[in-house]
Tab-separated table of C-alpha atoms and ligand atoms in Angstrom:
chain	number	residue	atom	x	y	z
A	1	MET	CA	0.015	-0.224	-0.022
A	2	ALA	CA	0.874	3.644	-0.929
A	3	THR	CA	2.363	5.326	2.436
A	4	VAL	CA	1.335	9.039	3.199
A	5	THR	CA	4.068	11.312	4.960
A	6	THR	CA	3.143	11.363	8.759
A	7	ALA	CA	3.212	14.597	10.499
A	8	ALA	CA	5.748	13.036	12.330
A	9	GLU	CA	7.819	12.766	9.298
A	10	LYS	CA	6.599	15.800	7.850
A	11	ARG	CA	9.819	17.510	6.462
A	12	GLN	CA	10.191	21.413	5.289
A	13	LEU	CA	9.749	21.192	1.701
A	14	ASN	CA	11.255	23.774	-0.612
A	15	PRO	CA	8.976	26.463	-1.293
A	16	LEU	CA	10.275	27.096	-4.831
A	17	ASP	CA	9.756	23.310	-5.614
A	18	LEU	CA	7.125	21.767	-3.547
A	19	TYR	CA	6.595	18.495	-5.522
A	20	ASP	CA	10.428	17.765	-5.115
A	21	ILE	CA	10.758	17.773	-9.179
A	22	ARG	CA	14.459	17.677	-8.258
A	23	SER	CA	14.102	14.221	-7.450
A	24	GLU	CA	13.062	13.072	-10.584
A	25	LEU	CA	16.321	14.424	-12.118
A	26	SER	CA	19.385	12.280	-13.316
A	27	GLU	CA	22.610	12.987	-11.756
A	28	GLU	CA	23.884	14.690	-14.812
A	29	GLU	CA	20.948	16.741	-14.871
A	30	CYS	CA	21.392	17.671	-11.151
A	31	MET	CA	25.130	18.320	-12.013
A	32	VAL	CA	24.074	20.630	-14.965
A	33	GLN	CA	21.256	22.316	-12.987
A	34	ASP	CA	23.691	23.314	-9.915
A	35	SER	CA	26.757	24.496	-12.398
A	36	VAL	CA	24.274	26.934	-14.304
A	37	ALA	CA	22.514	28.149	-11.146
A	38	ARG	CA	26.343	28.749	-9.569
A	39	MET	CA	26.956	30.850	-12.581
A	40	VAL	CA	23.999	32.701	-12.282
A	41	ASP	CA	24.547	33.323	-8.557
A	42	ASP	CA	28.258	34.658	-8.944
A	43	LYS	CA	28.088	36.100	-12.510
A	44	VAL	CA	24.754	37.061	-13.387
A	45	LEU	CA	23.071	38.603	-10.410
A	46	PRO	CA	25.646	41.145	-9.513
A	47	VAL	CA	25.387	42.728	-13.102
A	48	ILE	CA	22.081	42.513	-14.231
A	49	GLN	CA	20.292	45.038	-12.478
A	50	GLU	CA	22.342	47.622	-13.836
A	51	ALA	CA	22.642	46.200	-17.463
A	52	PHE	CA	18.782	46.341	-17.525
A	53	GLU	CA	18.610	49.935	-16.285
A	54	ASN	CA	21.303	50.645	-18.866
A	55	HIS	CA	19.545	48.746	-21.716
A	56	GLN	CA	22.870	47.007	-22.528
A	57	PHE	CA	23.370	43.048	-22.784
A	58	PRO	CA	26.411	42.012	-20.615
A	59	ARG	CA	28.570	40.734	-23.520
A	60	GLU	CA	30.873	39.590	-20.550
A	61	LEU	CA	28.220	36.464	-20.001
A	62	ILE	CA	29.154	35.317	-23.500
A	63	ASP	CA	32.040	33.503	-21.952
A	64	GLU	CA	30.559	32.121	-19.244
A	65	VAL	CA	27.743	30.132	-20.980
A	66	ALA	CA	30.244	29.030	-23.699
A	67	ALA	CA	32.473	27.985	-21.006
A	68	LEU	CA	29.541	25.809	-19.582
A	69	GLY	CA	28.719	24.282	-22.759
A	70	LEU	CA	25.288	25.980	-22.645
A	71	LEU	CA	25.479	27.214	-26.619
A	72	GLY	CA	24.052	24.301	-28.698
A	73	SER	CA	23.999	22.167	-25.715
A	74	SER	CA	21.699	19.400	-27.155
A	75	ILE	CA	23.561	19.148	-30.389
A	76	GLU	CA	26.100	15.795	-30.588
A	77	GLY	CA	29.455	16.588	-31.911
A	78	TYR	CA	30.685	19.853	-33.515
A	79	ASP	CA	32.114	20.542	-29.864
A	80	CYS	CA	28.840	20.448	-28.667
A	81	ALA	CA	27.832	19.043	-25.044
A	82	GLY	CA	25.170	16.399	-26.471
A	83	LEU	CA	22.713	16.873	-23.389
A	84	GLY	CA	19.596	15.613	-23.123
A	85	SER	CA	16.101	17.911	-23.665
A	86	VAL	CA	15.830	18.155	-19.678
A	87	CYS	CA	19.319	19.351	-19.446
A	88	TYR	CA	18.696	22.263	-21.709
A	89	GLY	CA	15.374	23.084	-19.977
A	90	LEU	CA	17.108	23.402	-16.792
A	91	ILE	CA	19.958	25.417	-18.432
A	92	CYS	CA	16.977	28.070	-19.656
A	93	GLN	CA	15.240	27.668	-16.183
A	94	GLU	CA	18.490	28.961	-14.309
A	95	LEU	CA	19.278	31.413	-16.621
A	96	GLU	CA	16.037	33.040	-16.736
A	97	ARG	CA	15.783	33.388	-12.948
A	98	GLY	CA	18.858	35.458	-13.803
A	99	ASP	CA	17.003	37.295	-16.658
A	100	SER	CA	14.884	36.648	-19.500
A	101	GLY	CA	17.391	38.581	-21.947
A	102	LEU	CA	20.507	36.071	-20.789
A	103	ARG	CA	17.971	33.299	-21.568
A	104	SER	CA	16.779	34.739	-24.997
A	105	PHE	CA	20.740	34.855	-26.132
A	106	VAL	CA	21.157	31.366	-25.230
A	107	SER	CA	17.820	30.381	-26.609
A	108	VAL	CA	18.405	32.096	-29.945
A	109	GLN	CA	21.985	30.875	-30.224
A	110	SER	CA	20.823	27.137	-29.681
A	111	SER	CA	17.521	26.619	-31.068
A	112	LEU	CA	17.140	29.126	-33.644
A	113	VAL	CA	20.431	29.339	-35.136
A	114	MET	CA	22.200	25.999	-34.388
A	115	TYR	CA	19.761	23.768	-34.330
A	116	PRO	CA	18.791	24.760	-38.027
A	117	ILE	CA	22.549	24.577	-39.239
A	118	TYR	CA	22.686	20.927	-37.557
A	119	SER	CA	19.408	19.778	-38.859
A	120	TYR	CA	19.126	21.278	-42.371
A	121	GLY	CA	22.659	22.458	-42.983
A	122	SER	CA	25.456	21.005	-45.351
A	123	GLU	CA	28.219	19.503	-43.396
A	124	GLU	CA	30.943	22.446	-44.551
A	125	GLN	CA	28.319	24.813	-43.011
A	126	LYS	CA	27.761	22.904	-40.130
A	127	GLN	CA	32.012	22.855	-39.533
A	128	ARG	CA	32.466	26.565	-40.328
A	129	TRP	CA	29.726	27.499	-37.752
A	130	LEU	CA	28.561	25.074	-34.947
A	131	PRO	CA	31.889	24.751	-33.170
A	132	ALA	CA	32.625	28.614	-33.465
A	133	MET	CA	28.849	29.344	-32.095
A	134	ALA	CA	29.484	26.764	-29.170
A	135	ARG	CA	32.685	28.581	-28.393
A	136	GLY	CA	30.478	31.998	-28.347
A	137	GLU	CA	33.380	33.040	-30.882
A	138	ALA	CA	30.408	33.687	-33.535
A	139	ILE	CA	26.898	34.878	-33.013
A	140	GLY	CA	23.656	34.281	-34.371
A	141	CYS	CA	20.524	35.791	-34.992
A	142	PHE	CA	17.035	34.404	-36.480
A	143	GLY	CA	15.560	36.635	-38.971
A	144	LEU	CA	11.390	35.578	-39.185
A	145	THR	CA	9.227	38.491	-38.178
A	146	GLU	CA	8.480	40.938	-40.436
A	147	SER	CA	6.823	44.388	-39.736
A	148	GLN	CA	3.757	43.515	-41.269
A	149	GLY	CA	2.585	41.030	-38.667
A	150	GLY	CA	4.738	38.266	-36.807
A	151	SER	CA	1.854	36.099	-35.950
A	152	ASP	CA	1.567	35.212	-39.770
A	153	PRO	CA	4.726	34.393	-40.984
A	154	SER	CA	3.196	33.068	-44.325
A	155	ASN	CA	2.862	36.558	-45.305
A	156	MET	CA	6.622	37.097	-45.525
A	157	LYS	CA	7.688	39.960	-48.027
A	158	THR	CA	11.265	39.226	-47.823
A	159	HIS	CA	12.571	37.726	-51.305
A	160	ALA	CA	15.379	35.933	-52.753
A	161	LYS	CA	15.776	35.087	-56.566
A	162	ARG	CA	18.643	33.002	-58.061
A	163	ASP	CA	21.399	35.003	-60.028
A	164	GLY	CA	23.629	32.298	-61.447
A	165	ASP	CA	25.427	30.532	-58.379
A	166	ASP	CA	24.079	33.165	-55.861
A	167	TRP	CA	20.991	34.235	-54.694
A	168	ILE	CA	19.879	38.249	-54.381
A	169	LEU	CA	17.900	38.800	-51.216
A	170	ASN	CA	15.999	41.894	-50.444
A	171	GLY	CA	13.611	42.647	-47.765
A	172	SER	CA	13.781	43.482	-43.961
A	173	LYS	CA	13.158	41.590	-40.622
A	174	MET	CA	11.905	43.104	-37.299
A	175	TRP	CA	12.382	42.357	-33.373
A	176	ILE	CA	15.487	40.089	-34.204
A	177	THR	CA	17.165	39.092	-30.991
A	178	ASN	CA	21.062	39.357	-31.214
A	179	GLY	CA	20.651	41.304	-34.284
A	180	ASN	CA	23.585	44.000	-33.688
A	181	LEU	CA	25.821	41.580	-32.130
A	182	ALA	CA	25.375	38.611	-34.405
A	183	ASP	CA	28.070	37.636	-37.092
A	184	ALA	CA	25.797	35.693	-39.212
A	185	ALA	CA	22.213	35.867	-39.464
A	186	VAL	CA	19.680	32.879	-40.075
A	187	VAL	CA	17.274	34.599	-42.586
A	188	TRP	CA	13.858	32.917	-43.854
A	189	ALA	CA	12.818	34.235	-47.037
A	190	THR	CA	10.499	33.014	-49.848
A	191	THR	CA	11.626	32.296	-53.168
A	192	GLU	CA	10.212	30.603	-56.446
A	193	GLU	CA	10.830	27.051	-54.552
A	194	GLY	CA	9.129	28.174	-51.290
A	195	VAL	CA	10.609	29.593	-47.900
A	196	ARG	CA	14.210	29.079	-47.902
A	197	GLY	CA	16.650	29.521	-44.936
A	198	PHE	CA	20.053	31.872	-45.789
A	199	ILE	CA	23.143	31.976	-43.697
A	200	VAL	CA	23.650	35.881	-44.137
A	201	GLU	CA	27.221	37.373	-42.635
A	202	LYS	CA	27.329	40.423	-41.053
A	203	ASP	CA	29.770	41.855	-43.800
A	204	MET	CA	27.619	40.658	-46.661
A	205	PRO	CA	27.476	44.207	-49.084
A	206	GLY	CA	23.606	45.335	-48.585
A	207	PHE	CA	23.356	43.667	-45.224
A	208	THR	CA	22.511	45.962	-42.459
A	209	THR	CA	21.082	46.167	-39.001
A	210	GLN	CA	19.591	48.841	-36.470
A	211	GLU	CA	19.182	48.243	-32.747
A	212	ILE	CA	15.584	48.922	-31.656
A	213	GLU	CA	16.138	51.506	-28.679
A	214	ASN	CA	13.761	52.464	-25.707
A	215	LYS	CA	12.246	48.973	-25.031
A	216	PHE	CA	10.586	48.770	-21.338
A	217	SER	CA	11.187	45.027	-21.799
A	218	LEU	CA	14.263	43.132	-22.142
A	219	ARG	CA	16.296	45.767	-21.745
A	220	ALA	CA	19.617	43.316	-21.247
A	221	SER	CA	19.165	42.127	-24.538
A	222	VAL	CA	19.842	43.179	-28.007
A	223	THR	CA	16.898	43.541	-30.247
A	224	SER	CA	17.135	44.638	-33.844
A	225	ALA	CA	15.642	45.181	-37.358
A	226	LEU	CA	17.571	43.608	-39.976
A	227	PHE	CA	17.635	45.159	-43.704
A	228	PHE	CA	18.589	43.469	-47.015
A	229	ASP	CA	19.468	45.715	-49.903
A	230	ASN	CA	20.585	43.202	-52.649
A	231	VAL	CA	22.531	41.307	-50.730
A	232	ARG	CA	24.316	39.002	-53.055
A	233	VAL	CA	24.276	35.392	-50.941
A	234	PRO	CA	26.578	32.324	-52.520
A	235	ASN	CA	24.058	29.131	-52.683
A	236	ALA	CA	26.559	27.538	-50.579
A	237	SER	CA	24.813	29.882	-47.709
A	238	VAL	CA	21.826	28.244	-48.030
A	239	LEU	CA	20.248	25.520	-45.820
A	240	PRO	CA	19.984	22.733	-48.312
A	241	GLY	CA	17.558	20.502	-46.019
A	242	VAL	CA	14.600	22.216	-45.940
A	243	VAL	CA	12.102	24.076	-47.819
A	244	GLY	CA	8.909	25.699	-47.083
A	245	LEU	CA	7.577	27.181	-43.384
A	246	LYS	CA	8.212	23.995	-41.673
A	247	GLY	CA	11.735	25.064	-41.607
A	248	PRO	CA	11.521	27.917	-39.241
A	249	LEU	CA	8.192	26.599	-37.573
A	250	SER	CA	10.378	23.547	-36.615
A	251	CYS	CA	12.990	26.023	-35.276
A	252	LEU	CA	10.432	27.530	-33.250
A	253	THR	CA	8.940	24.316	-31.426
A	254	GLN	CA	12.822	23.923	-30.107
A	255	ALA	CA	12.793	27.290	-28.642
A	256	ARG	CA	9.152	27.316	-27.114
A	257	TYR	CA	10.343	24.163	-25.422
A	258	GLY	CA	13.042	25.815	-23.863
A	259	ILE	CA	10.793	28.878	-23.079
A	260	THR	CA	8.359	26.752	-21.039
A	261	TRP	CA	11.190	26.176	-18.734
A	262	GLY	CA	12.732	29.552	-18.817
A	263	VAL	CA	9.881	31.324	-17.489
A	264	ILE	CA	9.650	28.846	-14.351
A	265	GLY	CA	12.952	30.433	-13.180
A	266	ALA	CA	11.538	34.074	-13.596
A	267	ALA	CA	8.683	32.974	-11.480
A	268	GLN	CA	10.905	31.210	-8.865
A	269	ALA	CA	12.944	34.286	-8.186
A	270	CYS	CA	9.722	36.570	-7.951
A	271	LEU	CA	8.186	33.863	-5.509
A	272	ASP	CA	11.399	33.630	-3.362
A	273	GLU	CA	11.397	37.594	-3.301
A	274	VAL	CA	8.127	37.971	-2.266
A	275	LEU	CA	8.197	35.157	0.453
A	276	ASN	CA	11.352	37.052	1.838
A	277	TYR	CA	9.466	40.170	1.732
A	278	THR	CA	6.107	39.407	3.349
A	279	ARG	CA	8.158	37.628	6.083
A	280	ASP	CA	10.118	40.686	6.894
A	281	ARG	CA	7.465	43.524	6.292
A	282	VAL	CA	5.363	44.319	9.443
A	283	LEU	CA	1.779	45.835	9.111
A	284	PHE	CA	-0.603	46.544	11.503
A	285	HIS	CA	1.601	44.786	14.142
A	286	LYS	CA	2.381	41.754	12.332
A	287	PRO	CA	4.398	40.506	9.564
A	288	LEU	CA	2.448	40.526	6.250
A	289	ALA	CA	2.827	37.051	5.598
A	290	HIS	CA	0.624	36.202	8.671
A	291	ASN	CA	-2.448	37.546	6.437
A	292	GLN	CA	-4.609	34.985	4.939
A	293	ALA	CA	-5.097	37.004	2.166
A	294	ILE	CA	-1.198	37.380	1.317
A	295	GLN	CA	-1.132	33.463	1.724
A	296	LEU	CA	-3.640	32.800	-0.327
A	297	ARG	CA	-1.579	34.698	-3.095
A	298	LEU	CA	1.531	33.172	-1.967
A	299	ALA	CA	0.052	29.442	-2.322
A	300	ASP	CA	-1.281	30.364	-5.980
A	301	MET	CA	1.988	31.288	-6.858
A	302	ALA	CA	3.231	27.696	-5.779
A	303	ARG	CA	0.830	25.832	-7.261
A	304	ARG	CA	1.163	27.574	-10.518
A	305	ILE	CA	4.959	27.095	-10.440
A	306	THR	CA	4.753	23.155	-9.552
A	307	THR	CA	1.983	22.947	-12.605
A	308	ALA	CA	4.644	24.612	-14.744
A	309	GLN	CA	7.425	22.302	-13.745
A	310	LEU	CA	5.033	19.256	-13.924
A	311	LEU	CA	4.255	20.248	-17.529
A	312	SER	CA	7.893	21.195	-18.473
A	313	LEU	CA	9.420	17.877	-17.019
A	314	HIS	CA	6.896	15.450	-18.790
A	315	LEU	CA	7.268	17.656	-22.167
A	316	GLY	CA	11.012	17.249	-21.813
A	317	ARG	CA	11.166	13.451	-21.345
A	318	MET	CA	8.581	13.294	-24.250
A	319	LYS	CA	11.005	15.156	-26.651
A	320	ASP	CA	13.828	12.684	-25.464
A	321	GLU	CA	11.698	9.691	-26.894
A	322	GLY	CA	10.722	11.536	-30.007
A	323	ARG	CA	7.013	11.826	-29.020
A	324	MET	CA	6.595	15.374	-28.139
A	325	THR	CA	4.501	17.589	-30.600
A	326	PRO	CA	4.141	20.918	-31.571
A	327	ALA	CA	0.627	21.531	-29.718
A	328	GLN	CA	1.870	20.115	-26.885
A	329	VAL	CA	4.639	22.347	-26.550
A	330	SER	CA	2.062	25.177	-27.290
A	331	LEU	CA	0.097	24.376	-24.224
A	332	ALA	CA	3.192	24.480	-21.987
A	333	LYS	CA	4.292	27.773	-23.456
A	334	TRP	CA	0.684	29.207	-23.002
A	335	ASN	CA	0.415	27.820	-19.351
A	336	ASN	CA	3.778	28.628	-18.168
A	337	CYS	CA	4.406	32.449	-19.808
A	338	ARG	CA	0.840	33.064	-18.292
A	339	ALA	CA	1.603	31.469	-14.954
A	340	ALA	CA	5.313	33.447	-14.655
A	341	LEU	CA	3.341	36.824	-16.047
A	342	ASP	CA	0.539	36.857	-13.490
A	343	ILE	CA	3.157	35.560	-10.613
A	344	ALA	CA	5.794	38.557	-11.256
A	345	ARG	CA	2.831	41.017	-11.564
A	346	ASP	CA	1.382	39.948	-8.167
A	347	ALA	CA	4.825	39.722	-6.665
A	348	ARG	CA	5.122	43.476	-7.763
A	349	ASP	CA	2.208	44.601	-6.228
A	350	MET	CA	2.543	42.683	-2.826
A	351	LEU	CA	5.968	44.425	-2.801
A	352	GLY	CA	4.067	47.948	-2.562
A	353	GLY	CA	6.111	50.901	-3.215
A	354	SER	CA	8.857	48.769	-3.455
A	355	GLY	CA	7.824	46.949	-5.928
A	356	ILE	CA	8.581	49.372	-8.782
A	357	SER	CA	12.479	49.656	-7.832
A	358	ALA	CA	14.896	47.829	-9.761
A	359	GLU	CA	16.503	47.061	-6.282
A	360	TYR	CA	13.440	44.104	-6.103
A	361	VAL	CA	13.381	41.837	-9.089
A	362	PRO	CA	9.916	41.136	-9.565
A	363	ILE	CA	9.417	44.351	-12.027
A	364	ARG	CA	12.431	43.391	-14.076
A	365	HIS	CA	10.828	40.034	-14.583
A	366	MET	CA	7.315	41.366	-15.245
A	367	LEU	CA	8.765	43.656	-18.015
A	368	ASN	CA	10.610	40.879	-19.332
A	369	LEU	CA	7.676	38.823	-19.382
A	370	GLU	CA	5.383	40.779	-21.446
A	371	SER	CA	8.061	40.272	-24.152
A	372	VAL	CA	8.588	36.273	-23.537
A	373	ILE	CA	4.649	36.236	-23.812
A	374	THR	CA	4.604	37.821	-27.118
A	375	TYR	CA	7.357	36.372	-28.777
A	376	GLU	CA	7.863	32.657	-30.166
A	377	GLY	CA	3.944	32.753	-30.521
A	378	THR	CA	1.698	34.954	-28.562
A	379	GLU	CA	-0.898	33.633	-26.133
A	380	THR	CA	-3.674	33.798	-28.569
A	381	ILE	CA	-1.528	31.671	-31.054
A	382	HIS	CA	-0.545	29.056	-28.801
A	383	GLN	CA	-4.427	28.884	-27.904
A	384	LEU	CA	-5.428	28.697	-31.514
A	385	ILE	CA	-2.931	25.841	-31.952
A	386	ILE	CA	-4.613	24.294	-29.686
A	387	GLY	CA	-8.295	24.912	-30.598
A	388	LYS	CA	-6.928	23.484	-33.926
A	389	GLU	CA	-5.660	20.370	-32.363
A	390	LEU	CA	-9.080	19.707	-30.769
A	391	THR	CA	-11.364	20.561	-33.723
A	392	GLY	CA	-9.268	19.802	-36.788
A	393	ILE	CA	-10.382	23.420	-37.841
A	394	ASN	CA	-7.683	25.942	-38.672
A	395	ALA	CA	-8.997	29.012	-37.024
A	396	PHE	CA	-6.063	31.245	-38.728
B	1	TGC	P1	0.908	25.766	-41.502
B	1	TGC	O1	-0.062	25.653	-42.427
B	1	TGC	O2	-0.255	25.271	-40.230
B	1	TGC	O3	2.141	25.150	-41.101
B	1	TGC	C1	3.192	25.062	-42.453
B	1	TGC	C2	4.061	23.996	-42.222
B	1	TGC	O4	4.645	24.048	-40.894
B	1	TGC	C3	4.364	22.894	-40.300
B	1	TGC	N1	4.232	23.548	-38.977
B	1	TGC	C4	5.304	23.072	-38.061
B	1	TGC	N2	6.423	22.572	-38.141
B	1	TGC	C5	7.325	22.144	-36.891
B	1	TGC	N3	6.863	22.893	-35.737
B	1	TGC	C6	5.943	23.689	-35.577
B	1	TGC	N4	5.477	24.220	-34.366
B	1	TGC	C7	4.691	23.616	-36.782
B	1	TGC	N5	4.132	24.510	-37.107
B	1	TGC	C8	3.616	24.151	-38.237
B	1	TGC	C9	2.896	22.264	-40.711
B	1	TGC	O5	3.111	21.200	-40.321
B	1	TGC	C10	3.151	22.670	-42.039
B	1	TGC	O6	4.139	21.397	-42.632
B	1	TGC	P2	3.858	21.321	-44.299
B	1	TGC	O7	5.215	20.432	-44.550
B	1	TGC	O8	2.656	20.526	-44.594
B	1	TGC	O9	4.050	22.344	-45.214
B	1	TGC	O10	1.473	27.277	-41.145
B	1	TGC	P3	0.506	28.625	-40.867
B	1	TGC	O11	0.511	29.519	-41.795
B	1	TGC	O12	-0.982	28.141	-40.786
B	1	TGC	O13	0.727	28.941	-39.476
B	1	TGC	C11	0.288	28.709	-38.296
B	1	TGC	C12	1.049	29.238	-37.236
B	1	TGC	C13	-0.004	30.655	-36.975
B	1	TGC	C14	0.921	28.735	-35.786
B	1	TGC	C15	2.584	29.845	-37.401
B	1	TGC	O14	2.464	30.880	-38.283
B	1	TGC	C16	3.079	30.451	-35.979
B	1	TGC	O15	3.709	29.748	-35.443
B	1	TGC	N6	2.774	31.602	-35.992
B	1	TGC	C17	3.758	32.600	-34.840
B	1	TGC	C18	5.035	32.884	-35.294
B	1	TGC	C19	6.422	32.784	-34.201
B	1	TGC	O16	6.028	32.234	-33.079
B	1	TGC	N7	7.084	33.793	-34.518
B	1	TGC	C20	8.267	33.757	-33.788
B	1	TGC	C21	9.324	34.073	-34.256
B	1	TGC	S1	11.007	34.000	-33.849
B	1	TGC	C22	10.827	34.784	-32.303
B	1	TGC	O17	10.111	35.132	-31.643
B	1	TGC	C23	12.115	34.519	-31.645
B	1	TGC	S2	12.167	35.082	-29.917
B	1	TGC	C24	13.451	34.204	-29.486
B	1	TGC	C25	14.098	34.878	-27.911
B	1	TGC	O18	14.325	36.203	-27.866
B	1	TGC	O19	14.066	34.104	-27.146
B	2	FAD	P1	1.218	40.846	-34.377
B	2	FAD	O1	1.217	39.359	-35.077
B	2	FAD	O2	0.954	41.941	-35.296
B	2	FAD	O3	-0.179	40.566	-33.246
B	2	FAD	C1	-0.769	41.429	-32.880
B	2	FAD	C2	-1.841	41.240	-31.861
B	2	FAD	O4	-2.610	40.298	-32.465
B	2	FAD	C3	-1.525	39.953	-30.834
B	2	FAD	O5	-2.080	40.015	-29.492
B	2	FAD	C4	-2.262	39.041	-31.520
B	2	FAD	O6	-2.007	37.710	-30.580
B	2	FAD	C5	-2.939	38.764	-32.333
B	2	FAD	N1	-3.731	37.844	-33.081
B	2	FAD	C6	-2.741	37.572	-34.149
B	2	FAD	N2	-3.645	36.863	-34.949
B	2	FAD	C7	-4.755	36.740	-34.214
B	2	FAD	C8	-5.778	36.113	-34.544
B	2	FAD	N3	-5.873	34.982	-35.555
B	2	FAD	N4	-7.149	36.074	-33.790
B	2	FAD	C9	-6.689	37.029	-32.921
B	2	FAD	N5	-5.707	37.760	-32.566
B	2	FAD	C10	-4.623	37.480	-33.263
B	2	FAD	N6	11.039	37.250	-34.342
B	2	FAD	C11	12.123	36.912	-34.796
B	2	FAD	O7	12.130	36.290	-35.948
B	2	FAD	N7	13.297	36.652	-34.414
B	2	FAD	C12	13.650	37.102	-33.117
B	2	FAD	O8	14.760	36.988	-32.510
B	2	FAD	C13	12.482	37.613	-32.470
B	2	FAD	N8	13.074	38.201	-31.054
B	2	FAD	C14	11.813	38.959	-30.590
B	2	FAD	C15	12.571	39.873	-29.259
B	2	FAD	C16	11.752	40.606	-28.702
B	2	FAD	C17	11.715	41.704	-27.309
B	2	FAD	C18	10.163	40.810	-29.398
B	2	FAD	C19	9.229	41.817	-28.321
B	2	FAD	C20	9.876	40.407	-30.660
B	2	FAD	C21	10.783	39.181	-30.753
B	2	FAD	N9	10.297	38.749	-32.314
B	2	FAD	C22	11.504	37.808	-32.921
B	2	FAD	C23	9.051	39.018	-32.810
B	2	FAD	C24	8.052	37.804	-32.325
B	2	FAD	O9	8.035	36.862	-32.501
B	2	FAD	C25	6.909	38.617	-32.812
B	2	FAD	O10	6.457	39.961	-32.376
B	2	FAD	C26	5.352	38.015	-32.132
B	2	FAD	O11	5.447	36.611	-32.935
B	2	FAD	C27	4.287	38.580	-32.833
B	2	FAD	O12	4.503	39.441	-34.081
B	2	FAD	P2	3.743	41.183	-33.921
B	2	FAD	O13	4.621	41.715	-33.215
B	2	FAD	O14	3.923	41.314	-35.111
B	2	FAD	O15	2.509	41.140	-33.238
C-alpha cells in the first residue's frame, strides 16, 4: 500500500519546488542545474540590474555561458555538449532566474541558429559555424518576423531570387534578438521554390542592422531590425535540407520548449523575493505573511509554479522519447508564460511601492515576461494552435 508522509515525518518542503521535481532528475541533470545556478548567482545576479537599467546586454557573460557548454547544448558533436532535453530546460530555467534577456541570448543561439544549421545545413556549413558558435566566438540571430505581422509568417515579403550560383536577397526583418551582435543571421525568405533559409554574414554588402532603442522590456538583450538591399548570398550559404515554412516553424518548437522551462526560473525568483519580503515587512503589528489574503496569493504562486514544472518535465521526457508534438509545446508555452507573468505582476504588487524599484527583481521579470508571452507565438496564437488540435479546424 502506498504510504503518506505522517506529521512526525513531516519535513520542510522547498517552497520553490513543492513536488520535489529535483528528485526526478538524473545525476547529470542535477549537475548541470547546479553549475548553471552557481554561474547565475556569481556572475549574472551581480550585474544584471545595472545592465537592464542601462539597456545593455552584458557581453562578458557570453564567455561564461560558452565555457559551461550552454550554447547548442543539445547538439551531438561539433564541440557541443550533447545533453538531453531536460538538461536544456534546466539551463533555460536557471538562466531566466537571472534574466529573460540572457536566456533569450542562449535560446536564439542554440535553438534558432545552431539547431537549423545542424538539422538542415550542409556538412561544410556545420563545420564552419557550429564549433565557433558553441565557443561563443560566432554569434547568430534568427530572422523570421517582419513588420507587417509576426504572427503570420506566411505573409513574408523578404524574398530571394537565383542569380547564377548566387541568390539576391531583398527585404527586412523586425524584432530580431541578437541582431546587432550577430556574425551571421539565419534569414528566412520566400523563393520560387518556397521559403528557404539563408546564412547571411554581417559583412555581406547590402546587409545592415539597426538596434531597437527605448524598450521597456528585455532591456538586457539586443533587439534589432535587419535590412537586406540586394544582398548577394552564395548558394553555399543556403540551408539545403528544408524548403517551406516548416523549416522556421520547427526551430520555433525547439525554442518554445526551452521557454516553457525558462519562465519557471523567472517565476521562482519572484516568489523567492516576495516570500522574504512578506516575512520581514510588518504592517498592522504583524508580518505581512501572517495575513490569510497574502498566504492565498503565495499559495497560488506555488500552485502555478508546480504545475508549470510538471508540464515542462513531462514535455522534456516526451521530447527525448521523440513523441513531443508542437501543440503540446504550445500548451506549456501558453500556461507557463501566463503563470510566470501573473506571478511577477502579483509579486510586484505585494512589494507595494518597493515593487516598482529595480532593487527588487519582480518588476524586471514582469517587464521581461511581457516580451516572453509575446514572442515565439503570442498567447492567442498558442491557444488557437490548441483549438486546431482539438477541433481539426484551422482558425487562422
Ligand atoms: P501551417 O500551414 O500550420 O504550417 C506550415 C507547415 O509547417 C508545419 N508546422 C510546424 N512544424 C514544426 N513545428 C511547428 N511548430 C509547426 N507548425 C507548423 C506544418 O506541419 C506545415 O508543414 P507542411 O509540411 O504541411 O508544409 O502554417 P500557418 O501559416 O497556418 O501558420 C500557423 C501558425 C500561426 C501556428 C504559425 O504561423 C505560427 O506559429 N505563428 C507564430 C509565429 C512565431 O511564433 N514567430 C516567432 C518568431 S521567432 C521569435 O519570436 C524569437 S524570440 C527568441 C528569444 O529572444 O528568445
Ligand atoms: P501581431 O502578429 O501583429 O499580433 C498583434 C496582436 O494580434 C497580438 O495580440 C496577437 O495575439 C493578435 N492576433 C494575431 N493573430 C490573431 C488571430 N488570428 N486571432 C486573434 N488575435 C490574433 N522574431 C524573430 O523572428 N526573431 C527574433 O529573434 C525575435 N525576437 C524578439 C524579441 C522581442 C523582445 C520581441 C518583442 C519580439 C521578437 N520577435 C522575434 C518577434 C515576435 O516573434 C513577434 O513579436 C510575435 O510573433 C508577434 O508578432 P507581432 O509583434 O507582429 O504581433
